[in-house]
CSV table of N, CA, C and O and ligand atoms in Angstrom, one decimal:
chain,number,residue,atom,x,y,z
A,1,UNK,N,0.8,-1.2,0.0
A,1,UNK,CA,0.0,0.0,0.0
A,1,UNK,C,0.9,1.3,0.0
A,1,UNK,O,1.8,1.3,0.8
A,2,UNK,N,0.6,2.2,-0.9
A,2,UNK,CA,1.4,3.4,-0.9
A,2,UNK,C,1.0,4.3,0.2
A,2,UNK,O,0.0,4.1,0.9
A,3,UNK,N,1.8,5.3,0.4
A,3,UNK,CA,1.5,6.2,1.6
A,3,UNK,C,0.2,6.9,1.4
A,3,UNK,O,-0.6,7.0,2.4
A,4,UNK,N,-0.1,7.3,0.2
A,4,UNK,CA,-1.3,8.1,0.0
A,4,UNK,C,-2.6,7.2,0.1
A,4,UNK,O,-3.5,7.6,0.8
A,5,UNK,N,-2.5,6.0,-0.4
A,5,UNK,CA,-3.7,5.1,-0.3
A,5,UNK,C,-3.9,4.7,1.2
A,5,UNK,O,-5.0,4.5,1.6
A,6,UNK,N,-2.8,4.6,1.9
A,6,UNK,CA,-2.9,4.3,3.3
A,6,UNK,C,-3.6,5.4,4.1
A,6,UNK,O,-4.6,5.1,4.8
A,7,UNK,N,-3.2,6.6,3.8
A,7,UNK,CA,-3.8,7.7,4.5
A,7,UNK,C,-5.3,7.9,4.1
A,7,UNK,O,-6.1,8.3,4.9
A,8,UNK,N,-5.5,7.6,2.8
A,8,UNK,CA,-6.9,7.7,2.3
A,8,UNK,C,-7.8,6.7,3.1
A,8,UNK,O,-8.9,7.0,3.5
A,9,UNK,N,-7.2,5.5,3.2
A,9,UNK,CA,-8.0,4.4,3.9
A,9,UNK,C,-8.2,4.8,5.4
A,9,UNK,O,-9.3,4.6,5.9
A,10,UNK,N,-7.2,5.4,6.0
A,10,UNK,CA,-7.3,5.8,7.3
A,10,UNK,C,-8.4,6.8,7.5
A,10,UNK,O,-9.2,6.8,8.4
A,11,UNK,N,-8.4,7.8,6.6
A,11,UNK,CA,-9.4,8.9,6.7
A,11,UNK,C,-10.8,8.3,6.5
A,11,UNK,O,-11.7,8.7,7.3
A,12,UNK,N,-10.9,7.4,5.6
A,12,UNK,CA,-12.2,6.8,5.4
A,12,UNK,C,-12.7,6.0,6.6
A,12,UNK,O,-13.9,6.1,7.0
A,13,UNK,N,-11.8,5.3,7.3
A,13,UNK,CA,-12.2,4.5,8.4
A,13,UNK,C,-12.6,5.4,9.6
A,13,UNK,O,-13.5,5.2,10.4
A,14,UNK,N,-11.8,6.5,9.7
A,14,UNK,CA,-12.1,7.5,10.8
A,14,UNK,C,-13.4,8.2,10.6
A,14,UNK,O,-14.2,8.4,11.5
A,15,UNK,N,-13.7,8.5,9.3
A,15,UNK,CA,-14.9,9.1,9.0
A,15,UNK,C,-16.1,8.2,9.3
A,15,UNK,O,-17.1,8.5,9.9
A,16,UNK,N,-15.9,6.9,8.9
A,16,UNK,CA,-16.9,5.9,9.2
A,16,UNK,C,-17.2,5.8,10.7
A,16,UNK,O,-18.4,5.7,11.1
A,17,UNK,N,-16.1,5.8,11.5
A,17,UNK,CA,-16.3,5.7,12.9
A,17,UNK,C,-17.1,6.9,13.5
A,17,UNK,O,-17.9,6.8,14.3
A,18,UNK,N,-16.7,8.1,13.0
A,18,UNK,CA,-17.4,9.3,13.4
A,18,UNK,C,-18.9,9.3,13.1
A,18,UNK,O,-19.7,9.6,13.9
A,19,UNK,N,-19.2,8.8,11.9
A,19,UNK,CA,-20.6,8.7,11.5
A,19,UNK,C,-21.4,7.7,12.4
A,19,UNK,O,-22.5,8.0,12.8
A,20,UNK,N,-20.8,6.6,12.7
A,20,UNK,CA,-21.5,5.6,13.5
A,20,UNK,C,-21.7,6.2,14.9
A,20,UNK,O,-22.8,6.0,15.5
A,21,UNK,N,-20.7,6.9,15.5
A,21,UNK,CA,-20.8,7.4,16.8
A,21,UNK,C,-21.9,8.5,16.8
A,21,UNK,O,-22.7,8.5,17.8
A,22,UNK,N,-22.0,9.3,15.8
A,22,UNK,CA,-23.0,10.4,15.8
A,22,UNK,C,-24.4,9.8,15.7
A,22,UNK,O,-25.3,10.3,16.3
A,23,UNK,N,-24.6,8.8,14.9
A,23,UNK,CA,-25.9,8.3,14.7
A,23,UNK,C,-26.4,7.5,15.8
A,23,UNK,O,-27.6,7.4,16.1
A,24,UNK,N,-25.5,6.9,16.6
A,24,UNK,CA,-26.0,6.0,17.7
A,24,UNK,C,-26.0,6.7,19.1
A,24,UNK,O,-25.0,6.8,19.7
A,25,UNK,N,-27.2,7.2,19.5
A,25,UNK,CA,-27.3,7.8,20.8
A,25,UNK,C,-27.5,6.6,21.8
A,25,UNK,O,-28.2,5.7,21.4
A,26,UNK,N,-27.0,6.7,22.9
A,26,UNK,CA,-27.2,5.7,23.9
A,26,UNK,C,-28.0,6.3,25.0
A,26,UNK,O,-28.0,7.5,25.3
A,27,UNK,N,-28.7,5.5,25.8
A,27,UNK,CA,-29.5,6.0,26.9
A,27,UNK,C,-28.6,6.6,28.0
A,27,UNK,O,-29.0,7.4,28.8
A,28,UNK,N,-27.3,6.2,27.9
A,28,UNK,CA,-26.3,6.7,28.9
A,28,UNK,C,-26.0,8.2,28.6
A,28,UNK,O,-25.4,8.9,29.3
A,29,UNK,N,-26.4,8.6,27.4
A,29,UNK,CA,-26.2,10.0,27.0
A,29,UNK,C,-27.2,11.0,27.7
A,29,UNK,O,-27.1,12.2,27.6
A,30,UNK,N,-28.2,10.4,28.4
A,30,UNK,CA,-29.2,11.2,29.0
A,30,UNK,C,-29.1,11.1,30.5
A,30,UNK,O,-28.7,10.0,31.1
A,31,UNK,N,-29.4,12.1,31.2
A,31,UNK,CA,-29.3,12.1,32.6
A,31,UNK,C,-30.4,13.0,33.3
A,31,UNK,O,-30.6,14.1,32.9
A,32,UNK,N,-30.9,12.5,34.4
A,32,UNK,CA,-31.8,13.3,35.2
A,32,UNK,C,-31.0,14.1,36.2
A,32,UNK,O,-30.1,13.5,36.8
A,33,UNK,N,-31.4,15.3,36.4
A,33,UNK,CA,-30.7,16.2,37.4
A,33,UNK,C,-31.7,16.9,38.2
A,33,UNK,O,-32.6,17.5,37.6
A,34,UNK,N,-31.5,16.9,39.5
A,34,UNK,CA,-32.4,17.7,40.4
A,34,UNK,C,-32.1,19.2,40.2
A,34,UNK,O,-30.9,19.6,40.2
A,35,UNK,N,-33.1,20.0,40.1
A,35,UNK,CA,-32.9,21.4,40.0
A,35,UNK,C,-32.4,21.9,41.4
A,35,UNK,O,-31.5,22.8,41.4
A,36,UNK,N,-32.9,21.4,42.5
A,36,UNK,CA,-32.4,21.8,43.8
A,36,UNK,C,-32.1,20.5,44.6
A,36,UNK,O,-32.8,19.5,44.4
A,37,UNK,N,-31.1,20.5,45.4
A,37,UNK,CA,-30.7,19.3,46.1
A,37,UNK,C,-31.2,19.4,47.6
A,37,UNK,O,-30.8,18.7,48.4
A,38,UNK,N,-32.1,20.4,47.8
A,38,UNK,CA,-32.8,20.5,49.1
A,38,UNK,C,-34.2,20.8,49.0
A,38,UNK,O,-34.7,21.4,48.0
A,39,UNK,N,-35.0,20.3,49.9
A,39,UNK,CA,-36.5,20.5,49.9
A,39,UNK,C,-36.9,20.6,51.4
A,39,UNK,O,-36.3,20.0,52.2
A,40,UNK,N,-38.0,21.3,51.6
A,40,UNK,CA,-38.6,21.3,52.9
A,40,UNK,C,-39.3,20.0,53.3
A,40,UNK,O,-40.0,19.5,52.4
A,41,UNK,N,-39.2,19.6,54.5
A,41,UNK,CA,-39.9,18.5,55.0
A,41,UNK,C,-41.4,18.7,54.8
A,41,UNK,O,-41.9,19.8,55.0
A,42,UNK,N,-42.2,17.7,54.5
A,42,UNK,CA,-43.6,17.8,54.3
A,42,UNK,C,-43.9,17.6,52.8
A,42,UNK,O,-43.2,16.9,52.1
A,43,UNK,N,-45.0,18.2,52.4
A,43,UNK,CA,-45.4,18.1,50.9
A,43,UNK,C,-44.3,18.9,50.2
A,43,UNK,O,-44.2,20.1,50.4
A,44,UNK,N,-43.7,18.3,49.2
A,44,UNK,CA,-42.6,19.0,48.5
A,44,UNK,C,-42.8,18.8,47.0
A,44,UNK,O,-43.3,17.8,46.5
A,45,UNK,N,-42.4,19.8,46.3
A,45,UNK,CA,-42.4,19.7,44.8
A,45,UNK,C,-40.9,19.5,44.4
A,45,UNK,O,-40.1,20.3,44.8
A,46,UNK,N,-40.7,18.5,43.6
A,46,UNK,CA,-39.3,18.2,43.2
A,46,UNK,C,-39.3,18.4,41.7
A,46,UNK,O,-40.0,17.8,40.9
A,47,UNK,N,-38.4,19.3,41.3
A,47,UNK,CA,-38.2,19.6,39.8
A,47,UNK,C,-36.9,18.8,39.4
A,47,UNK,O,-35.9,19.0,40.0
A,48,UNK,N,-37.1,18.1,38.3
A,48,UNK,CA,-36.0,17.3,37.8
A,48,UNK,C,-35.9,17.6,36.3
A,48,UNK,O,-36.9,17.6,35.5
A,49,UNK,N,-34.7,17.9,35.9
A,49,UNK,CA,-34.4,18.2,34.5
A,49,UNK,C,-33.9,16.9,33.8
A,49,UNK,O,-33.1,16.2,34.4
A,50,UNK,N,-34.3,16.6,32.6
A,50,UNK,CA,-33.7,15.5,31.8
A,50,UNK,C,-32.8,16.2,30.7
A,50,UNK,O,-33.3,17.0,29.9
A,51,UNK,N,-31.5,15.9,30.7
A,51,UNK,CA,-30.6,16.5,29.8
A,51,UNK,C,-29.9,15.5,28.9
A,51,UNK,O,-29.7,14.4,29.3
A,52,UNK,N,-29.6,16.0,27.7
A,52,UNK,CA,-28.8,15.2,26.8
A,52,UNK,C,-27.4,15.7,27.1
A,52,UNK,O,-27.0,16.8,26.8
A,53,UNK,N,-26.5,14.8,27.7
A,53,UNK,CA,-25.2,15.2,28.1
A,53,UNK,C,-24.3,15.6,27.0
A,53,UNK,O,-23.3,16.3,27.2
A,54,UNK,N,-24.6,15.2,25.8
A,54,UNK,CA,-23.7,15.5,24.6
A,54,UNK,C,-23.9,17.0,24.2
A,54,UNK,O,-23.0,17.6,23.7
A,55,UNK,N,-25.1,17.5,24.5
A,55,UNK,CA,-25.4,18.9,24.1
A,55,UNK,C,-25.8,19.8,25.2
A,55,UNK,O,-26.0,21.0,25.0
A,56,UNK,N,-26.1,19.2,26.4
A,56,UNK,CA,-26.6,19.9,27.6
A,56,UNK,C,-28.0,20.4,27.4
A,56,UNK,O,-28.5,21.3,28.1
A,57,UNK,N,-28.6,20.0,26.3
A,57,UNK,CA,-30.0,20.4,26.0
A,57,UNK,C,-31.1,19.7,26.8
A,57,UNK,O,-30.9,18.5,27.0
A,58,UNK,N,-32.2,20.3,27.2
A,58,UNK,CA,-33.2,19.6,27.9
A,58,UNK,C,-33.9,18.6,26.9
A,58,UNK,O,-34.0,18.9,25.7
A,59,UNK,N,-34.4,17.5,27.5
A,59,UNK,CA,-35.1,16.5,26.7
A,59,UNK,C,-36.5,16.4,27.1
A,59,UNK,O,-36.9,15.9,28.1
A,60,UNK,N,-37.4,16.9,26.2
A,60,UNK,CA,-38.9,16.8,26.5
A,60,UNK,C,-39.5,15.5,26.2
A,60,UNK,O,-38.9,14.7,25.5
A,61,UNK,N,-40.7,15.3,26.7
A,61,UNK,CA,-41.6,14.2,26.3
A,61,UNK,C,-41.1,12.8,26.6
A,61,UNK,O,-41.4,11.8,26.0
A,62,UNK,N,-40.2,12.7,27.6
A,62,UNK,CA,-39.8,11.4,28.1
A,62,UNK,C,-41.0,10.8,28.9
A,62,UNK,O,-41.8,11.6,29.5
A,63,UNK,N,-41.1,9.5,28.8
A,63,UNK,CA,-42.2,8.9,29.6
A,63,UNK,C,-41.6,8.2,30.8
A,63,UNK,O,-40.8,7.3,30.8
A,64,UNK,N,-42.0,8.7,32.0
A,64,UNK,CA,-41.5,8.2,33.2
A,64,UNK,C,-42.4,7.0,33.6
A,64,UNK,O,-43.6,7.2,33.9
A,65,UNK,N,-41.8,5.9,33.6
A,65,UNK,CA,-42.6,4.6,33.9
A,65,UNK,C,-42.3,4.1,35.3
A,65,UNK,O,-43.0,3.2,35.8
A,66,UNK,N,-41.2,4.6,35.9
A,66,UNK,CA,-40.9,4.1,37.3
A,66,UNK,C,-40.4,5.3,38.1
A,66,UNK,O,-39.7,6.1,37.7
A,67,UNK,N,-41.0,5.4,39.3
A,67,UNK,CA,-40.5,6.4,40.3
A,67,UNK,C,-40.6,5.8,41.7
A,67,UNK,O,-41.6,5.1,42.0
A,68,UNK,N,-39.6,6.2,42.5
A,68,UNK,CA,-39.7,5.7,43.8
A,68,UNK,C,-38.9,6.7,44.7
A,68,UNK,O,-37.9,7.3,44.2
A,69,UNK,N,-39.3,6.9,45.9
A,69,UNK,CA,-38.6,7.7,46.8
A,69,UNK,C,-38.4,7.0,48.1
A,69,UNK,O,-39.3,6.4,48.6
A,70,UNK,N,-37.2,7.1,48.6
A,70,UNK,CA,-36.9,6.4,49.9
A,70,UNK,C,-35.7,7.1,50.6
A,70,UNK,O,-35.1,8.0,50.0
A,71,UNK,N,-35.5,6.7,51.8
A,71,UNK,CA,-34.4,7.3,52.6
A,71,UNK,C,-33.1,6.5,52.6
A,71,UNK,O,-32.4,6.6,53.6
A,72,UNK,N,-32.8,5.9,51.5
A,72,UNK,CA,-31.6,5.1,51.4
A,72,UNK,C,-30.3,5.9,51.8
A,72,UNK,O,-29.4,5.3,52.5
A,73,UNK,N,-30.2,7.1,51.5
A,73,UNK,CA,-29.0,7.9,51.9
A,73,UNK,C,-28.8,7.9,53.4
A,73,UNK,O,-27.6,8.1,53.9
A,74,UNK,N,-29.9,7.8,54.2
A,74,UNK,CA,-29.7,7.7,55.7
A,74,UNK,C,-29.9,6.3,56.2
A,74,UNK,O,-30.4,6.1,57.3
A,75,UNK,N,-29.6,5.3,55.4
A,75,UNK,CA,-29.7,3.9,55.8
A,75,UNK,C,-31.1,3.5,56.1
A,75,UNK,O,-31.3,2.7,57.0
A,76,UNK,N,-32.1,4.1,55.4
A,76,UNK,CA,-33.5,3.7,55.7
A,76,UNK,C,-34.2,3.4,54.3
A,76,UNK,O,-35.1,4.1,53.9
A,77,UNK,N,-33.6,2.5,53.6
A,77,UNK,CA,-34.1,2.1,52.3
A,77,UNK,C,-35.5,1.7,52.3
A,77,UNK,O,-36.3,1.9,51.3
A,78,UNK,N,-36.0,1.1,53.4
A,78,UNK,CA,-37.3,0.6,53.5
A,78,UNK,C,-38.3,1.7,53.8
A,78,UNK,O,-39.5,1.6,53.7
A,79,UNK,N,-37.8,2.9,54.1
A,79,UNK,CA,-38.7,4.1,54.4
A,79,UNK,C,-39.0,4.8,53.1
A,79,UNK,O,-38.3,5.6,52.6
A,80,UNK,N,-40.1,4.4,52.5
A,80,UNK,CA,-40.5,5.0,51.2
A,80,UNK,C,-41.6,6.0,51.5
A,80,UNK,O,-42.1,6.1,52.6
A,81,UNK,N,-42.0,6.7,50.5
A,81,UNK,CA,-43.1,7.7,50.6
A,81,UNK,C,-43.9,7.8,49.3
A,81,UNK,O,-43.4,7.3,48.3
A,82,UNK,N,-45.0,8.5,49.4
A,82,UNK,CA,-45.8,8.7,48.2
A,82,UNK,C,-45.2,9.7,47.3
A,82,UNK,O,-44.7,10.7,47.7
A,83,UNK,N,-45.3,9.4,46.0
A,83,UNK,CA,-44.8,10.3,45.0
A,83,UNK,C,-45.7,10.3,43.8
A,83,UNK,O,-46.1,9.2,43.3
A,84,UNK,N,-46.0,11.4,43.2
A,84,UNK,CA,-46.8,11.5,42.0
A,84,UNK,C,-46.2,12.5,41.0
A,84,UNK,O,-45.7,13.5,41.4
A,85,UNK,N,-46.4,12.2,39.7
A,85,UNK,CA,-45.9,13.1,38.7
A,85,UNK,C,-46.9,14.2,38.5
A,85,UNK,O,-48.1,13.9,38.4
A,86,UNK,N,-46.4,15.4,38.3
A,86,UNK,CA,-47.3,16.6,38.0
A,86,UNK,C,-47.1,17.0,36.5
A,86,UNK,O,-46.0,16.6,36.0
A,87,UNK,N,-48.0,17.7,35.9
A,87,UNK,CA,-47.8,18.1,34.6
A,87,UNK,C,-46.6,19.0,34.4
A,87,UNK,O,-46.3,19.8,35.4
A,88,UNK,N,-45.9,18.9,33.4
A,88,UNK,CA,-44.6,19.6,33.1
A,88,UNK,C,-45.0,21.1,32.8
A,88,UNK,O,-45.9,21.3,32.0
A,89,UNK,N,-44.2,22.0,33.3
A,89,UNK,CA,-44.5,23.4,33.0
A,89,UNK,C,-43.5,24.0,32.0
A,89,UNK,O,-43.6,25.1,31.5
A,90,UNK,N,-42.5,23.2,31.7
A,90,UNK,CA,-41.4,23.6,30.8
A,90,UNK,C,-40.9,22.4,30.1
A,90,UNK,O,-40.6,21.4,30.8
A,91,UNK,N,-40.6,22.4,28.8
A,91,UNK,CA,-40.1,21.3,28.1
A,91,UNK,C,-38.8,20.8,28.7
A,91,UNK,O,-37.9,21.6,29.0
A,92,UNK,N,-38.7,19.5,29.0
A,92,UNK,CA,-37.5,18.9,29.6
A,92,UNK,C,-37.4,19.0,31.1
A,92,UNK,O,-36.5,18.5,31.7
A,93,UNK,N,-38.4,19.6,31.7
A,93,UNK,CA,-38.5,19.7,33.2
A,93,UNK,C,-39.7,18.8,33.7
A,93,UNK,O,-40.8,19.0,33.2
A,94,UNK,N,-39.4,17.9,34.6
A,94,UNK,CA,-40.4,17.0,35.1
A,94,UNK,C,-40.6,17.3,36.6
A,94,UNK,O,-39.6,17.6,37.3
A,95,UNK,N,-41.9,17.4,36.9
A,95,UNK,CA,-42.2,17.8,38.3
A,95,UNK,C,-42.9,16.6,39.1
A,95,UNK,O,-43.7,15.9,38.5
A,96,UNK,N,-42.5,16.5,40.3
A,96,UNK,CA,-43.1,15.5,41.2
A,96,UNK,C,-43.6,16.1,42.5
A,96,UNK,O,-42.9,17.0,43.0
A,97,UNK,N,-44.6,15.5,43.0
A,97,UNK,CA,-45.1,15.9,44.3
A,97,UNK,C,-44.8,14.7,45.2
A,97,UNK,O,-45.2,13.6,44.9
A,98,UNK,N,-44.1,15.0,46.3
A,98,UNK,CA,-43.7,13.9,47.2
A,98,UNK,C,-44.0,14.3,48.7
A,98,UNK,O,-43.9,15.5,49.0
A,99,UNK,N,-44.3,13.3,49.5
A,99,UNK,CA,-44.4,13.6,50.9
A,99,UNK,C,-43.1,13.2,51.6
A,99,UNK,O,-42.8,12.0,51.7
A,100,UNK,N,-42.4,14.2,52.0
A,100,UNK,CA,-41.1,14.0,52.8
A,100,UNK,C,-41.5,13.9,54.2
A,100,UNK,O,-41.6,14.9,54.9
A,101,UNK,N,-41.6,12.7,54.7
A,101,UNK,CA,-42.2,12.5,56.1
A,101,UNK,C,-41.1,12.7,57.2
A,101,UNK,O,-41.5,12.7,58.3
A,102,UNK,N,-39.9,12.9,56.8
A,102,UNK,CA,-38.8,13.0,57.8
A,102,UNK,C,-37.7,13.8,57.2
A,102,UNK,O,-37.4,13.8,56.0
A,103,UNK,N,-37.1,14.6,58.1
A,103,UNK,CA,-35.9,15.4,57.6
A,103,UNK,C,-34.7,14.4,57.4
A,103,UNK,O,-34.6,13.4,58.1
A,104,UNK,N,-33.9,14.7,56.5
A,104,UNK,CA,-32.7,13.9,56.3
A,104,UNK,C,-32.5,13.6,54.8
A,104,UNK,O,-33.0,14.3,53.9
A,105,UNK,N,-31.7,12.6,54.5
A,105,UNK,CA,-31.3,12.3,53.1
A,105,UNK,C,-32.3,11.4,52.4
A,105,UNK,O,-32.8,10.4,53.0
A,106,UNK,N,-32.8,11.8,51.3
A,106,UNK,CA,-33.7,11.1,50.5
A,106,UNK,C,-33.1,10.7,49.1
A,106,UNK,O,-32.2,11.4,48.6
A,107,UNK,N,-33.6,9.7,48.5
A,107,UNK,CA,-33.2,9.3,47.2
A,107,UNK,C,-34.4,9.1,46.3
A,107,UNK,O,-35.4,8.5,46.6
A,108,UNK,N,-34.3,9.8,45.1
A,108,UNK,CA,-35.4,9.7,44.1
A,108,UNK,C,-34.8,8.8,43.0
A,108,UNK,O,-33.8,9.1,42.4
A,109,UNK,N,-35.5,7.7,42.7
A,109,UNK,CA,-35.1,6.8,41.6
A,109,UNK,C,-36.1,6.9,40.5
A,109,UNK,O,-37.3,6.9,40.7
A,110,UNK,N,-35.6,7.2,39.3
A,110,UNK,CA,-36.5,7.4,38.1
A,110,UNK,C,-36.1,6.4,37.0
A,110,UNK,O,-34.9,6.2,36.8
A,111,UNK,N,-37.1,5.9,36.3
A,111,UNK,CA,-36.9,5.2,35.1
A,111,UNK,C,-37.7,5.8,34.0
A,111,UNK,O,-38.9,6.2,34.2
A,112,UNK,N,-37.1,6.0,32.8
A,112,UNK,CA,-37.8,6.7,31.8
A,112,UNK,C,-37.5,6.2,30.4
A,112,UNK,O,-36.4,5.6,30.2
A,113,UNK,N,-38.4,6.4,29.5
A,113,UNK,CA,-38.2,6.1,28.1
A,113,UNK,C,-38.1,7.5,27.3
A,113,UNK,O,-38.9,8.3,27.5
A,114,UNK,N,-37.0,7.6,26.5
A,114,UNK,CA,-36.8,8.8,25.8
A,114,UNK,C,-37.3,8.6,24.4
A,114,UNK,O,-37.1,7.5,23.8
A,115,UNK,N,-38.1,9.5,23.8
A,115,UNK,CA,-38.6,9.4,22.4
A,115,UNK,C,-37.5,9.1,21.4
A,115,UNK,O,-36.4,9.7,21.4
A,116,UNK,N,-37.7,8.0,20.7
A,116,UNK,CA,-36.8,7.7,19.6
A,116,UNK,C,-35.6,6.9,20.1
A,116,UNK,O,-34.7,6.6,19.3
A,117,UNK,N,-35.5,6.5,21.3
A,117,UNK,CA,-34.4,5.7,21.8
A,117,UNK,C,-34.9,4.4,22.3
A,117,UNK,O,-35.9,4.3,23.0
A,118,UNK,N,-34.1,3.3,22.1
A,118,UNK,CA,-34.4,2.1,22.7
A,118,UNK,C,-33.7,2.0,24.0
A,118,UNK,O,-32.7,2.8,24.3
A,119,UNK,N,-34.1,1.2,24.9
A,119,UNK,CA,-33.5,1.2,26.2
A,119,UNK,C,-34.1,2.2,27.2
A,119,UNK,O,-35.0,3.0,26.7
A,120,UNK,N,-33.7,2.2,28.4
A,120,UNK,CA,-34.3,3.1,29.4
A,120,UNK,C,-33.2,3.9,30.1
A,120,UNK,O,-32.1,3.5,30.2
A,121,UNK,N,-33.6,5.1,30.6
A,121,UNK,CA,-32.8,5.9,31.4
A,121,UNK,C,-33.1,5.7,32.8
A,121,UNK,O,-34.3,5.8,33.2
A,122,UNK,N,-32.2,5.3,33.6
A,122,UNK,CA,-32.4,5.1,35.0
A,122,UNK,C,-31.4,5.8,35.8
A,122,UNK,O,-30.2,5.7,35.6
A,123,UNK,N,-31.9,6.7,36.7
A,123,UNK,CA,-31.0,7.5,37.6
A,123,UNK,C,-31.5,7.5,39.0
A,123,UNK,O,-32.7,7.3,39.3
A,124,UNK,N,-30.6,7.6,39.9
A,124,UNK,CA,-30.9,7.7,41.4
A,124,UNK,C,-30.3,9.1,41.8
A,124,UNK,O,-29.1,9.3,41.6
A,125,UNK,N,-31.2,9.9,42.3
A,125,UNK,CA,-30.8,11.3,42.7
A,125,UNK,C,-31.0,11.5,44.2
A,125,UNK,O,-32.0,11.1,44.8
A,126,UNK,N,-30.0,12.1,44.8
A,126,UNK,CA,-30.0,12.2,46.2
A,126,UNK,C,-30.2,13.7,46.6
A,126,UNK,O,-29.6,14.6,46.0
A,127,UNK,N,-31.0,13.9,47.6
A,127,UNK,CA,-31.2,15.3,48.1
A,127,UNK,C,-31.6,15.3,49.6
A,127,UNK,O,-31.7,14.2,50.2
A,128,UNK,N,-31.7,16.4,50.1
A,128,UNK,CA,-31.9,16.5,51.6
A,128,UNK,C,-33.3,17.2,51.9
A,128,UNK,O,-33.6,18.2,51.2
A,129,UNK,N,-34.0,16.6,52.8
A,129,UNK,CA,-35.2,17.3,53.3
A,129,UNK,C,-34.8,18.0,54.6
A,129,UNK,O,-34.2,17.4,55.5
A,130,UNK,N,-35.1,19.3,54.7
A,130,UNK,CA,-34.8,20.1,55.9
A,130,UNK,C,-36.0,20.4,56.7
A,130,UNK,O,-37.1,20.5,56.1
A,131,UNK,N,-35.8,20.7,57.9
A,131,UNK,CA,-37.0,21.0,58.8
A,131,UNK,C,-37.5,22.4,58.6
A,131,UNK,O,-36.7,23.3,58.2
B,1,CU,CU1,-36.4,8.1,57.7
């Protein structure tokens, strides 16, 4: 192989690699992030953003199929509470109403389907309930 055809082959394979990477989004490219990592004890509204980590852009219209709240950060994984999803007020922002029955560390676990992606996004978010 001559030097030019080698470099041409290399360029072609790198280009192919770049195209495959760009076309294939993974659910690992998405992440839920809490807007605030503190909430008042009692009835609380939790705002969570879903972002595409590659672009930092918000991701709207994800379907949240699993949600759970518990006190795992304070070694009370069995201490769960009620949580319900509220209508979104802003694209890419997901709202939940939860009853934080005790001050301390809480964990919000979410499972979601993103439009156009196979697989699921699953994140565990930790925050604090204050008195
Ligand atoms: Cu507790």
